Amino acid sequence: MYARDNDSGASQPQEQPTSAQVDAAVEAFRMLSDATRLRLMWVLSSAEYDVGSLAETIGVARPSVSQHLAKLRLAGLVRTRRQGRRVLYRARDAHVRALIAEALSHADHEVSGIPRHDD
């Protein structure tokens, strides 16, 4: 027996992403695969911070935070702005903030046993 096309109510397949889009997504996920960078992005999703405040908030040495922020910035995941002599960091945009929130929400379901939304 063969399944009928679209019997499940699914919509038409989405257009495949370009190689450039896939490469950019892979790089973003690569940057987020480090626990320190993911913690930084979680904090930066809610407000702006300077390096010192970030280091204190997540309990990591300032030079390490600086190096991670440089990588995140090069990957386009954070933006900066100057305020006097300080450089403030924040998650780049709503897409990045949503990605972080969804990744950690998924992790919460994995570790806590909370039922999934679409089961």
Tab-separated table of C-alpha atoms in Angstrom:
chain	number	residue	atom	x	y	z
A	1	MET	CA	0.000	0.000	0.000
A	2	TYR	CA	1.327	3.433	-0.937
A	3	ALA	CA	0.719	6.634	0.954
A	4	ARG	CA	-1.168	9.259	-0.961
A	5	ASP	CA	0.465	12.569	-1.658
A	6	ASN	CA	-0.503	15.231	0.879
A	7	ASP	CA	-3.000	12.971	2.699
A	8	SER	CA	-1.412	13.961	5.990
A	9	GLY	CA	-2.489	17.548	5.510
A	10	ALA	CA	1.106	18.674	5.127
A	11	SER	CA	1.718	21.721	3.021
A	12	GLN	CA	3.819	21.719	-0.114
A	13	PRO	CA	7.533	21.117	0.522
A	14	GLN	CA	9.589	24.186	1.235
A	15	GLU	CA	12.158	25.330	-1.268
A	16	GLN	CA	15.593	23.946	-0.448
A	17	PRO	CA	18.030	26.430	1.149
A	18	THR	CA	20.987	27.571	-0.904
A	19	SER	CA	24.497	26.335	-0.178
A	20	ALA	CA	25.347	29.765	1.221
A	21	GLN	CA	22.376	29.622	3.595
A	22	VAL	CA	23.305	26.126	4.775
A	23	ASP	CA	26.937	27.168	5.275
A	24	ALA	CA	25.871	30.206	7.329
A	25	ALA	CA	23.551	28.063	9.478
A	26	VAL	CA	26.262	25.451	10.016
A	27	GLU	CA	28.666	28.170	11.139
A	28	ALA	CA	26.074	29.583	13.560
A	29	PHE	CA	25.438	26.141	15.050
A	30	ARG	CA	29.195	25.539	15.258
A	31	MET	CA	29.582	28.733	17.282
A	32	LEU	CA	26.697	27.745	19.558
A	33	SER	CA	28.081	24.250	20.165
A	34	ASP	CA	30.419	25.627	22.839
A	35	ALA	CA	28.854	25.817	26.328
A	36	THR	CA	30.470	29.155	27.199
A	37	ARG	CA	29.336	30.765	23.956
A	38	LEU	CA	25.799	29.419	24.403
A	39	ARG	CA	25.690	30.839	27.940
A	40	LEU	CA	26.954	34.178	26.627
A	41	MET	CA	24.294	34.210	23.929
A	42	TRP	CA	21.581	33.404	26.473
A	43	VAL	CA	22.612	36.409	28.569
A	44	LEU	CA	23.016	38.637	25.510
A	45	SER	CA	19.538	37.700	24.299
A	46	SER	CA	17.965	39.777	27.042
A	47	ALA	CA	20.185	42.865	27.343
A	48	GLU	CA	23.449	44.583	26.479
A	49	TYR	CA	26.576	43.820	28.505
A	50	ASP	CA	30.215	44.793	28.500
A	51	VAL	CA	32.955	42.158	28.760
A	52	GLY	CA	33.487	42.617	32.490
A	53	SER	CA	29.798	42.266	33.321
A	54	LEU	CA	29.505	39.187	31.110
A	55	ALA	CA	32.543	37.584	32.746
A	56	GLU	CA	31.052	38.149	36.189
A	57	THR	CA	27.569	36.993	35.153
A	58	ILE	CA	28.645	33.651	33.713
A	59	GLY	CA	31.673	33.111	35.968
A	60	VAL	CA	34.319	32.920	33.247
A	61	ALA	CA	37.624	34.801	33.051
A	62	ARG	CA	37.476	38.084	31.195
A	63	PRO	CA	40.091	37.139	28.532
A	64	SER	CA	38.135	33.993	27.713
A	65	VAL	CA	34.880	35.953	27.405
A	66	SER	CA	36.637	38.410	25.099
A	67	GLN	CA	37.853	35.626	22.816
A	68	HIS	CA	34.419	34.000	22.670
A	69	LEU	CA	32.763	37.339	21.904
A	70	ALA	CA	35.206	37.952	19.051
A	71	LYS	CA	34.231	34.617	17.505
A	72	LEU	CA	30.518	35.282	17.981
A	73	ARG	CA	30.888	38.705	16.425
A	74	LEU	CA	32.757	37.345	13.406
A	75	ALA	CA	30.002	34.754	12.966
A	76	GLY	CA	27.410	37.551	12.930
A	77	LEU	CA	25.639	36.396	16.081
A	78	VAL	CA	26.326	39.472	18.213
A	79	ARG	CA	26.425	43.187	17.546
A	80	THR	CA	28.304	45.872	19.377
A	81	ARG	CA	27.981	49.538	20.144
A	82	ARG	CA	30.273	51.938	21.910
A	83	GLN	CA	29.237	53.786	25.017
A	84	GLY	CA	32.148	56.041	25.907
A	85	ARG	CA	35.142	53.753	26.393
A	86	ARG	CA	33.024	50.629	26.867
A	87	VAL	CA	31.922	48.253	24.136
A	88	LEU	CA	28.475	46.775	24.729
A	89	TYR	CA	27.423	43.446	23.242
A	90	ARG	CA	23.971	42.089	22.440
A	91	ALA	CA	22.485	39.228	20.410
A	92	ARG	CA	22.360	40.441	16.819
A	93	ASP	CA	18.626	40.298	16.101
A	94	ALA	CA	15.286	38.617	16.788
A	95	HIS	CA	16.249	35.573	14.695
A	96	VAL	CA	19.330	34.922	16.831
A	97	ARG	CA	17.398	35.494	20.064
A	98	ALA	CA	14.664	33.077	18.914
A	99	LEU	CA	17.263	30.469	17.940
A	100	ILE	CA	18.825	30.614	21.414
A	101	ALA	CA	15.446	30.486	23.159
A	102	GLU	CA	14.255	27.536	21.066
A	103	ALA	CA	17.516	25.602	21.526
A	104	LEU	CA	17.337	25.970	25.293
A	105	SER	CA	13.609	25.237	25.360
A	106	HIS	CA	14.321	22.022	23.457
A	107	ALA	CA	17.079	21.203	25.955
A	108	ASP	CA	14.644	21.812	28.814
A	109	HIS	CA	12.283	19.220	27.344
A	110	GLU	CA	15.195	16.789	26.943
A	111	VAL	CA	16.437	17.037	30.531
A	112	SER	CA	13.236	17.665	32.478
A	113	GLY	CA	10.805	15.286	30.850
A	114	ILE	CA	8.342	18.085	30.087
A	115	PRO	CA	5.989	16.814	27.345
A	116	ARG	CA	6.741	18.074	23.876
A	117	HIS	CA	4.368	20.586	22.317
A	118	ASP	CA	3.573	18.610	19.175
A	119	ASP	CA	3.300	15.065	20.593
